[in-house]
Each structure stands twice: as C-alpha cells, then as structure tokens.
JSON list of C-alpha atoms in Angstrom, two decimals:
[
{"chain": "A", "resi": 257, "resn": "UNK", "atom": "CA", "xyz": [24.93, -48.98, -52.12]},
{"chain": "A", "resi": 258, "resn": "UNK", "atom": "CA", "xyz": [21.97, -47.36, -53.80]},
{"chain": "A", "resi": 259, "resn": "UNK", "atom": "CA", "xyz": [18.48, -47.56, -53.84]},
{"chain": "A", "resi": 260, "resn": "UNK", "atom": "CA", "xyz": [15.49, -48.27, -56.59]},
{"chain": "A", "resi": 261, "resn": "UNK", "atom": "CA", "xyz": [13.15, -44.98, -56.74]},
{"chain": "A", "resi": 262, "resn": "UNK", "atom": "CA", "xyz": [10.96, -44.81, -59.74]},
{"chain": "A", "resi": 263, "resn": "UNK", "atom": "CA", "xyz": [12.67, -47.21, -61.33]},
{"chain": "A", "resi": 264, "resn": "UNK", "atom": "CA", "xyz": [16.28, -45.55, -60.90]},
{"chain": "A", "resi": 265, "resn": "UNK", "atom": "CA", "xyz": [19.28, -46.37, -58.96]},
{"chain": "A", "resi": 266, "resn": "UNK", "atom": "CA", "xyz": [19.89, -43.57, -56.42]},
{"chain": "A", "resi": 267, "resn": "UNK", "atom": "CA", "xyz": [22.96, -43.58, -54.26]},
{"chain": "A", "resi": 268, "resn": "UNK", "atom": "CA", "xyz": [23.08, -43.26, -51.04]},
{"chain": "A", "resi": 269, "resn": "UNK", "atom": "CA", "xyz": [24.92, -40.08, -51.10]},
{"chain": "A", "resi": 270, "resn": "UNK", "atom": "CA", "xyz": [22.40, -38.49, -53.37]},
{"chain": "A", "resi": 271, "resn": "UNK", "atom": "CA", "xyz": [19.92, -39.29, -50.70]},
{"chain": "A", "resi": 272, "resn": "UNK", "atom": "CA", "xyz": [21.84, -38.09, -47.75]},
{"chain": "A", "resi": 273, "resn": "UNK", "atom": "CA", "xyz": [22.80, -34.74, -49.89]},
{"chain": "A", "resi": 274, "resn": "UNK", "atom": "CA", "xyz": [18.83, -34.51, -50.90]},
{"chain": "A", "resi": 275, "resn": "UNK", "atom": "CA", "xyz": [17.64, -34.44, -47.10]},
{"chain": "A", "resi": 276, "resn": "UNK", "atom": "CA", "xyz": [20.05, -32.13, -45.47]},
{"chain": "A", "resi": 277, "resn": "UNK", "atom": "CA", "xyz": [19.65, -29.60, -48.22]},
{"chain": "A", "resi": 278, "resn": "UNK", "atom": "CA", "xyz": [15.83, -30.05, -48.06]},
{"chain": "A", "resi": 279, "resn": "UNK", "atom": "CA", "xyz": [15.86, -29.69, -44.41]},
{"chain": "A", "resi": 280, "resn": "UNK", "atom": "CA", "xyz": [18.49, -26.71, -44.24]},
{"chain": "A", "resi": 281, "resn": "UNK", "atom": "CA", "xyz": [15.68, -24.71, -47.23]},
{"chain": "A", "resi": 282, "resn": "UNK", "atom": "CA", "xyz": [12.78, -26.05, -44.57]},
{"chain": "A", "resi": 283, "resn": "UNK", "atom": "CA", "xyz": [14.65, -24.51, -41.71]},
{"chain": "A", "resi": 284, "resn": "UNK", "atom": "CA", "xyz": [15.52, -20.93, -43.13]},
{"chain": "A", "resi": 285, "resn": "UNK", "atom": "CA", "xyz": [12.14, -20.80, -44.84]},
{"chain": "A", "resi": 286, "resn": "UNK", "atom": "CA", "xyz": [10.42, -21.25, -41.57]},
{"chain": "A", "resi": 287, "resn": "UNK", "atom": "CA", "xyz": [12.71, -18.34, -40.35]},
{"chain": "A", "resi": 288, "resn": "UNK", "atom": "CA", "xyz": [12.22, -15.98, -42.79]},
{"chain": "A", "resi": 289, "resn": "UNK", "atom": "CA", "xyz": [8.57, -14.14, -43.25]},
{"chain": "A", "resi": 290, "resn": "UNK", "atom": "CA", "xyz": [7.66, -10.80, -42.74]},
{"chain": "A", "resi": 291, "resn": "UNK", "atom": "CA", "xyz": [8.40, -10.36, -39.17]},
{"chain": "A", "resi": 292, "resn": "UNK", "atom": "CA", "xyz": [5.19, -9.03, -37.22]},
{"chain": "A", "resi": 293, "resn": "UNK", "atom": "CA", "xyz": [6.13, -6.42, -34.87]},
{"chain": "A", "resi": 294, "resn": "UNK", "atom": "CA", "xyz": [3.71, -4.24, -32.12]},
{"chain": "A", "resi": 295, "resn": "UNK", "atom": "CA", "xyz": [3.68, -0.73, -32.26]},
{"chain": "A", "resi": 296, "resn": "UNK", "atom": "CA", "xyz": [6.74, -0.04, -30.19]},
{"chain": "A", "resi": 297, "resn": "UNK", "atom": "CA", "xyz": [5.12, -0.35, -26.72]},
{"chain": "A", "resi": 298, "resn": "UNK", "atom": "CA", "xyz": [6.73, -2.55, -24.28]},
{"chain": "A", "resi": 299, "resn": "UNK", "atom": "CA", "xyz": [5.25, -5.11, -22.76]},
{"chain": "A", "resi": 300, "resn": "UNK", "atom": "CA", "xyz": [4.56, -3.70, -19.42]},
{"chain": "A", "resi": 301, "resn": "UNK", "atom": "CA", "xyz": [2.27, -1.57, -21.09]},
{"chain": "A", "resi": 302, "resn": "UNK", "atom": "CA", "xyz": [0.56, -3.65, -22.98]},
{"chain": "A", "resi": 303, "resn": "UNK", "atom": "CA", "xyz": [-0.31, -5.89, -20.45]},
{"chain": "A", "resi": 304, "resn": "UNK", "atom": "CA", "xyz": [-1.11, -2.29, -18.11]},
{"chain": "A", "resi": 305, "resn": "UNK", "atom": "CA", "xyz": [-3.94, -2.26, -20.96]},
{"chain": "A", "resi": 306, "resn": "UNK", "atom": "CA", "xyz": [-5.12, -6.13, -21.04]},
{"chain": "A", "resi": 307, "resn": "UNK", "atom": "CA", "xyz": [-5.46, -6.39, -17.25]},
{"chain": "A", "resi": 308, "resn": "UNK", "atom": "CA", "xyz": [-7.80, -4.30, -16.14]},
{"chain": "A", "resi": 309, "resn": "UNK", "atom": "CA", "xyz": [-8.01, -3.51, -12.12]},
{"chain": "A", "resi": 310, "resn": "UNK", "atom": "CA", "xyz": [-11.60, -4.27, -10.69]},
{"chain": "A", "resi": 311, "resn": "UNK", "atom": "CA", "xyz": [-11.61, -2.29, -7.15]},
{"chain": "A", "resi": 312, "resn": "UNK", "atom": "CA", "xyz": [-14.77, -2.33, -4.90]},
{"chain": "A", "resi": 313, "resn": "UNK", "atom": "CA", "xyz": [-14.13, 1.88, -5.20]},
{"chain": "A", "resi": 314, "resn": "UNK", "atom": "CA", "xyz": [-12.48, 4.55, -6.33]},
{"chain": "A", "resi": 315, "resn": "UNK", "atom": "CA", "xyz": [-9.63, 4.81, -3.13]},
{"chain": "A", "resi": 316, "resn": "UNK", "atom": "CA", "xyz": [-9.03, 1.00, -3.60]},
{"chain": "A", "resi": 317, "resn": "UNK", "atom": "CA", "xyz": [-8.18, 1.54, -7.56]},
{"chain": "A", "resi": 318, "resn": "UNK", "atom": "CA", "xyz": [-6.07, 4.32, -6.55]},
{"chain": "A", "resi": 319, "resn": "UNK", "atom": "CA", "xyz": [-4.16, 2.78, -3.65]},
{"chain": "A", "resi": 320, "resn": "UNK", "atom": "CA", "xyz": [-3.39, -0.19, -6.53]},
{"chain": "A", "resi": 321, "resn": "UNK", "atom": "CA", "xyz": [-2.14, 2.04, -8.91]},
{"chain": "A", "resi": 322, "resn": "UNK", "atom": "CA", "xyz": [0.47, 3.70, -6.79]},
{"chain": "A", "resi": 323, "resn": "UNK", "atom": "CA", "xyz": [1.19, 0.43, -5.13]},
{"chain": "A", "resi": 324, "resn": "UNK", "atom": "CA", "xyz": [2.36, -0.66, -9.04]},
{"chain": "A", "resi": 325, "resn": "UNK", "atom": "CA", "xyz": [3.94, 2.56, -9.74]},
{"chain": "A", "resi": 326, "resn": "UNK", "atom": "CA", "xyz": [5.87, 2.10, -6.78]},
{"chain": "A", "resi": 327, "resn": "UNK", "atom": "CA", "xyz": [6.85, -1.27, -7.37]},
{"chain": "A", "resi": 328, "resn": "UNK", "atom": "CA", "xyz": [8.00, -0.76, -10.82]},
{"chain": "A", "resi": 329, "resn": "UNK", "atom": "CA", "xyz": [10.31, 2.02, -9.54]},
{"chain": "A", "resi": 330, "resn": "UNK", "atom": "CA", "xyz": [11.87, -0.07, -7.04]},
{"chain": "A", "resi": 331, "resn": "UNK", "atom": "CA", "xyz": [12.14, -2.82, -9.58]},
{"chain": "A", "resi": 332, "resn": "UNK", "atom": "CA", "xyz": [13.17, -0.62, -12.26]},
{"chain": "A", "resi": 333, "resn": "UNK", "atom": "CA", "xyz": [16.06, 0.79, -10.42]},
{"chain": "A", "resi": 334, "resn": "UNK", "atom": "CA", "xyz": [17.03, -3.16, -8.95]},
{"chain": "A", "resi": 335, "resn": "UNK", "atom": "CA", "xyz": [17.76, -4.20, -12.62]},
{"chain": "A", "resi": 336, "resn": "UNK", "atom": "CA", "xyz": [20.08, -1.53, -13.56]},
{"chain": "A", "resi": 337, "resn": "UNK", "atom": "CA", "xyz": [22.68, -1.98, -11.15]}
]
C-alpha cells in the first residue's frame, strides 16, 4: 500500500521508517544540551539558604538551629546503615 504526498507514491514502509527515525533524533536531541549544573552544593544547603528561619528572638532562632543540626545527625547516621 502507499500513499499520495505531493504528488508521489510513498510506501508505507517509507512512512513508518520516516517517523521512528524522526522521533528517535527528537528524543536524543531533547536529551542532549549543555547540562546546567549548581555549584557543587547539595541540596540541603541550598535550601538551608532559601528558607530563612523567622524566630520571635534570638534564643528561639538558636534553639531551631540545633534542633536541625540535631536532626540531620540522627538522620544522617539512619541512612547509612
């Protein structure tokens, strides 16, 4: 079986080769690309920098802070066991 484009017989198979090559170059294209990468911080501290910790006072800010650093250590030392 074909088909009439511009004129032209095309066969089927033409077609069928036509689309999955096109979509194959589509799908490695989109893949490719200069890959944009942070400047090496993790993400913990990057989002230690976007949050930002509104205490009434002083003590209260503090008693946050270690209450993170604490958790983190806990929860540091839970994921590598």
């Amino acid at each position: 079986m074909s088909y009439v484009i511009f004129g032209r017989a095309i066969k089927t198979e033409y077609l069928t080769l036509g689309t999955l090559f096109t979509t194959g170059t589509i799908a490695y294209a989109s893949m490719g690309g200069k890959k944009d990468t942070s400047a090496g911080k993790p993400m913990a501290e990057r989002v230690k920098e976007a949050v930002p910790i509104s205490a009434g006072s002083s003590e209260e800010e503090q008693f946050i802070k270690n209450f993170i650093a604490e958790a983190e250590k806990e929860g540091g030392a839970s994921l590598h066991h």
